Coordinates of C-alpha atoms and ligand atoms in Angstrom, one line a residue:
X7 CA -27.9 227.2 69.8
X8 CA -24.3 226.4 69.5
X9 CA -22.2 229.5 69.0
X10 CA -20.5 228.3 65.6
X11 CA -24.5 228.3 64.5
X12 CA -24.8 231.8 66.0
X13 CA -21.4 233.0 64.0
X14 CA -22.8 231.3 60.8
X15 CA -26.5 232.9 61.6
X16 CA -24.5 236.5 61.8
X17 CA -22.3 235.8 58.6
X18 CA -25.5 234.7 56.6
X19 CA -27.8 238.0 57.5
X20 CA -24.6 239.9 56.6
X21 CA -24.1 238.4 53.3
X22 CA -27.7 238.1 52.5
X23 CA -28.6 235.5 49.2
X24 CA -24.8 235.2 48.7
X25 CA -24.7 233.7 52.0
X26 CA -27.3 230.9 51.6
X27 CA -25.0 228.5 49.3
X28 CA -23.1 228.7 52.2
X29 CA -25.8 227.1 54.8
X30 CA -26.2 224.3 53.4
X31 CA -22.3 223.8 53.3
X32 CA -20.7 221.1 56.0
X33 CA -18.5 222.5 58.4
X34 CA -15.2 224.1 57.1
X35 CA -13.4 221.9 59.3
X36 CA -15.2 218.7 57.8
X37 CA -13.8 220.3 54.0
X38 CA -10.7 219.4 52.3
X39 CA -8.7 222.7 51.8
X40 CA -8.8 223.0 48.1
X41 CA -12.9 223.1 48.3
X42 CA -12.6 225.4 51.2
X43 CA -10.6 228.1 49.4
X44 CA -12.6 228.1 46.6
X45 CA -14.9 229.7 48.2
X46 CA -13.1 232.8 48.0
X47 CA -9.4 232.4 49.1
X48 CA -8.4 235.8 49.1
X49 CA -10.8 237.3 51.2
X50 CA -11.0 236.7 55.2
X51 CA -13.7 233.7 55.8
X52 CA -16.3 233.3 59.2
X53 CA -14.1 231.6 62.1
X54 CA -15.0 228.0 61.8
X55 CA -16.2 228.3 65.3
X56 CA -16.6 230.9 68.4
X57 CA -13.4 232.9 70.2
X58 CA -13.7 230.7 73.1
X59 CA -14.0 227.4 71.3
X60 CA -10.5 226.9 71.8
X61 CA -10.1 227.6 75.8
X62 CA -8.5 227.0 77.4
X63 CA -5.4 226.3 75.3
X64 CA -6.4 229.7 73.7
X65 CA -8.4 232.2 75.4
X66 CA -11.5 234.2 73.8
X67 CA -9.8 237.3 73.9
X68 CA -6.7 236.5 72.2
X69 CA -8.9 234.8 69.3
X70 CA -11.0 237.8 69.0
X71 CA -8.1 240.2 68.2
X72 CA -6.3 237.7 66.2
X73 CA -8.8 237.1 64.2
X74 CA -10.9 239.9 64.3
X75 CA -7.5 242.6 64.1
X76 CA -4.5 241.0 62.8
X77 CA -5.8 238.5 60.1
X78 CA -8.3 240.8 59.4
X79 CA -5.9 243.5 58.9
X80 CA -3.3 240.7 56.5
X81 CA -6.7 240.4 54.6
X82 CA -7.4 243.9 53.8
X83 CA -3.9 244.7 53.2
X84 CA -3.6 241.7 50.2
X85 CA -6.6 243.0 48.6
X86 CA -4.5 246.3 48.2
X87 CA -1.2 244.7 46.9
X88 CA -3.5 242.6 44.7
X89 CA -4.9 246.0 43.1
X90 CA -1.8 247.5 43.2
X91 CA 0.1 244.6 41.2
X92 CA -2.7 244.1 38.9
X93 CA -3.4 239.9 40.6
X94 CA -6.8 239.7 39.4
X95 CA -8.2 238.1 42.7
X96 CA -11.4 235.9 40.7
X97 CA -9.5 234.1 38.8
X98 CA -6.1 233.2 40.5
X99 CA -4.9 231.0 42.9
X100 CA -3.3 232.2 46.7
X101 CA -1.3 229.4 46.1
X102 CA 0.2 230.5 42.8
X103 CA 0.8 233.8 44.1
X104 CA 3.2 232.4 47.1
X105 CA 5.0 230.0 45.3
X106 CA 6.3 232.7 43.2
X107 CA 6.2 235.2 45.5
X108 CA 10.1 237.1 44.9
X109 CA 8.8 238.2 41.9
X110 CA 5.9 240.6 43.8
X111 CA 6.3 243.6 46.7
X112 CA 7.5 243.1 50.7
X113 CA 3.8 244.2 50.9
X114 CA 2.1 241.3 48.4
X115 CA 4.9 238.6 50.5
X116 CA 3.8 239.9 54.0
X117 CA 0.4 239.9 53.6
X118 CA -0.5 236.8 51.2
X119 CA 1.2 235.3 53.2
X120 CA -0.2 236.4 56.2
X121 CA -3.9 235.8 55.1
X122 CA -3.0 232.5 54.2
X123 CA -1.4 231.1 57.3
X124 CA -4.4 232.6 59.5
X125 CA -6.7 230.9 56.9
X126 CA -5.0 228.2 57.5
X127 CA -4.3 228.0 60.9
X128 CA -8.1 228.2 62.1
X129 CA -8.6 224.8 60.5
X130 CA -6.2 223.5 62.1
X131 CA -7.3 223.7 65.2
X132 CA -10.2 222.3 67.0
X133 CA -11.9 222.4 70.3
X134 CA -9.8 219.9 73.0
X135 CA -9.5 216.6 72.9
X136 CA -7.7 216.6 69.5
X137 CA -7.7 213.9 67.2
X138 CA -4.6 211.6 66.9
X139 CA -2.6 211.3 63.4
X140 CA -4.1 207.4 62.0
X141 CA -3.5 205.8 58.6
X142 CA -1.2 207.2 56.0
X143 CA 0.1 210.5 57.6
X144 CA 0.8 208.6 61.2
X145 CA 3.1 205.4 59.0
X146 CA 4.7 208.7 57.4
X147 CA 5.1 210.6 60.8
X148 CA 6.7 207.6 62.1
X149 CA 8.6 206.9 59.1
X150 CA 10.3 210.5 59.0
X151 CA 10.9 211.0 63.0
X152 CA 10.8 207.6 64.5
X153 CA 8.2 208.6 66.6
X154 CA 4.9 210.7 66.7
X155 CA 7.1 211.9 70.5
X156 CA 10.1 212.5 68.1
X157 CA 8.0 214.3 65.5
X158 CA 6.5 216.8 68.1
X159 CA 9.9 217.4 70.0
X160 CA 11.2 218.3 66.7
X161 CA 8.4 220.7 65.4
X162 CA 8.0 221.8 69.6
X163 CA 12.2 222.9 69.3
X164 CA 11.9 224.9 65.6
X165 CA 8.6 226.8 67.1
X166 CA 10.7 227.6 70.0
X167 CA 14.0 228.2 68.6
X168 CA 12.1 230.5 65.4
X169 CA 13.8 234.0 66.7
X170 CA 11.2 236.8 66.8
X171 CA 7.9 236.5 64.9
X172 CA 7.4 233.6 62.3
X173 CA 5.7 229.9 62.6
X174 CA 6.8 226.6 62.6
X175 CA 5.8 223.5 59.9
X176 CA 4.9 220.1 59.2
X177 CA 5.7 220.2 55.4
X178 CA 5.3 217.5 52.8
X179 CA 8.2 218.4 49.8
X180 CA 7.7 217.4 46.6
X181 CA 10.1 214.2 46.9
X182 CA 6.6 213.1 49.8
X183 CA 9.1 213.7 52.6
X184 CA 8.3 214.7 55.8
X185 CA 10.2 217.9 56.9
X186 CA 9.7 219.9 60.1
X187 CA 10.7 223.8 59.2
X188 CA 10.2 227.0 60.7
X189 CA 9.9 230.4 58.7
X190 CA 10.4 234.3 60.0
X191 CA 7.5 236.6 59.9
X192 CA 4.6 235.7 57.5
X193 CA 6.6 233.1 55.2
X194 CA 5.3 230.3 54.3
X195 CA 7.1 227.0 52.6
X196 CA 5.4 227.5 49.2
X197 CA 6.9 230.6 48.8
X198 CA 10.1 230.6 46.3
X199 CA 12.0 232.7 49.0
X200 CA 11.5 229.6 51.6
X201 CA 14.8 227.9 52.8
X202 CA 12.5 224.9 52.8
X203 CA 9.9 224.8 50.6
X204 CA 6.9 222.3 49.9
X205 CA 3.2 221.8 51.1
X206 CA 2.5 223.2 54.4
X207 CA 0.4 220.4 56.4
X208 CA 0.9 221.7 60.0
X209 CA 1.6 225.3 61.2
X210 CA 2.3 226.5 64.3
X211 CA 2.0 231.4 64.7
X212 CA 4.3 231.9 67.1
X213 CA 4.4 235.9 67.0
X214 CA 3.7 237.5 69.9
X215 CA 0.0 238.6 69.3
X216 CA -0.9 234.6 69.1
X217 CA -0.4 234.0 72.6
X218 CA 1.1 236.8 74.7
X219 CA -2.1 237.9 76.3
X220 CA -2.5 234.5 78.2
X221 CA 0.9 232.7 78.2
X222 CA 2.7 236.2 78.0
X223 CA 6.6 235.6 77.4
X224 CA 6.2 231.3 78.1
X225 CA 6.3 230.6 74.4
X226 CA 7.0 226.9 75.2
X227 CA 3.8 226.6 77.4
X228 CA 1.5 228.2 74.4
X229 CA 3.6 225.4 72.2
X230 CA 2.6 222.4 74.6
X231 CA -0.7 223.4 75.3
X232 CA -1.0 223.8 71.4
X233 CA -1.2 220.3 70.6
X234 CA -4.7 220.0 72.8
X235 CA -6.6 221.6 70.0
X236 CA -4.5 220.1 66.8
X237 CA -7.3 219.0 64.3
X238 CA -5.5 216.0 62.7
X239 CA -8.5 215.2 60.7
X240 CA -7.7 218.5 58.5
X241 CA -4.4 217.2 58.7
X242 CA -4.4 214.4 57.1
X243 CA -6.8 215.7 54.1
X244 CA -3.8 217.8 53.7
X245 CA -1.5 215.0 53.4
X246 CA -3.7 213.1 51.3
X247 CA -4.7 215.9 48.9
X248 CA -0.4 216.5 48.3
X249 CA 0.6 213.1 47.7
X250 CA -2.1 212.6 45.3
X251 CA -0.3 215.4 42.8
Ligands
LIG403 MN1 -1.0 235.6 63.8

């Protein structure tokens, strides 16, 4: 038994009947995003696969806190800005909540956005070889940068250059241009605070805790070993999904 089936078995005698709508799902990484949140898009989800899926780009250990401490932690800490500030967490949107995000607390900004890029982030990675960019998003890549080489140096220099903790983008804006960004701490380009702001398509956690154990202060080599595991399949849902609005 694969160890995605033995996360999913775990989850499912956790959550009991909830749970069993759930089994009969696809894979998470096989969803669009929109279906994906829906299925509760506040609240922490299983890992789409096992700590060590991802090795050796990232190692087990550095997935298991990551996951299992820091997102958890942004997770736990939304819930209590969302009680706090009265968000009424079944019937309104993550995404809502970011993009007008200077109108909550430091503690709502830091930690909805720091649930969602995690969310976020484990889709977008898969285990190595990754897929390639094809069809729309690749013509648009190329379109915006030249080059799919142009388009990584780009993205590869704003995760690198991003002082202290933040992550770097792929965003589509609302004009359906491509823009490479980066943002500090847990900001996210739909918030209303963002320098740049649009759809996040690609995103890159380059705090400390995402690669320090195994890469330790070689930011760049966690940044080029990154693009091993890019699932560009989830990518280009993303892509699709914003320039159909
Ligand atoms: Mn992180």
């Amino acid at each position: 038994m694969s160890s995605l089936h033995q996360n999913r078995r775990q989850f499912l005698s956790k959550t009991g009947k909830a749970g069993i709508a759930l089994a009969t799902m696809p894979l998470i990484s096989k969803l669009v995003p929109e279906q994906y949140f829906a299925v509760s898009e506040f609240k922490q989800q299983p890992l789409p696969y096992s700590y060590a899926t991802l090795e050796p780009y990232i190692d087990a250990m550095t997935m298991e806190i990551h996951y299992g401490k820091h997102a958890a932690s942004y997770a736990k800490n939304l819930a209590e800005a969302c009680e706090a500030e009265k968000v009424d967490i079944n019937n309104s949107s993550l995404t809502a909540v970011l993009k007008s995000i200077s109108t909550y607390s430091t503690k709502m900004r830091n930690n909805a956005g720091g649930h969602y890029n995690h969310e976020f982030f484990w889709q977008l990675m898969q285990p190595s070889p990754s897929t390639a960019p094809t069809g729309a998003l690749a013509e648009a890549i190329d379109k915006s940068f030249g080059s799919f080489a142009n388009f990584q140096k780009a993205f590869g220099e704003a995760a690198k250059n991003r002082f202290g903790s933040g992550w770097a983008w792929l965003l589509v804006t609302k004009e359906g241009r491509l823009v490479v960004s980066s943002t500090p701490n847990q900001d996210n380009p739909f918030m209303d605070v963002a320098e740049i702001q649009g759809t996040p398509l690609l995103g890159l956690d380059v705090w400390e805790h995402a690669y320090y154990l195994k890469y330790q202060n070689k930011r760049p080599d966690y940044i080029n070993a990154w693009w091993n595991i890019v699932n560009w399949e989830m990518v280009q849902k993303r892509y699709a999904t914003a320039i159909s609005k």
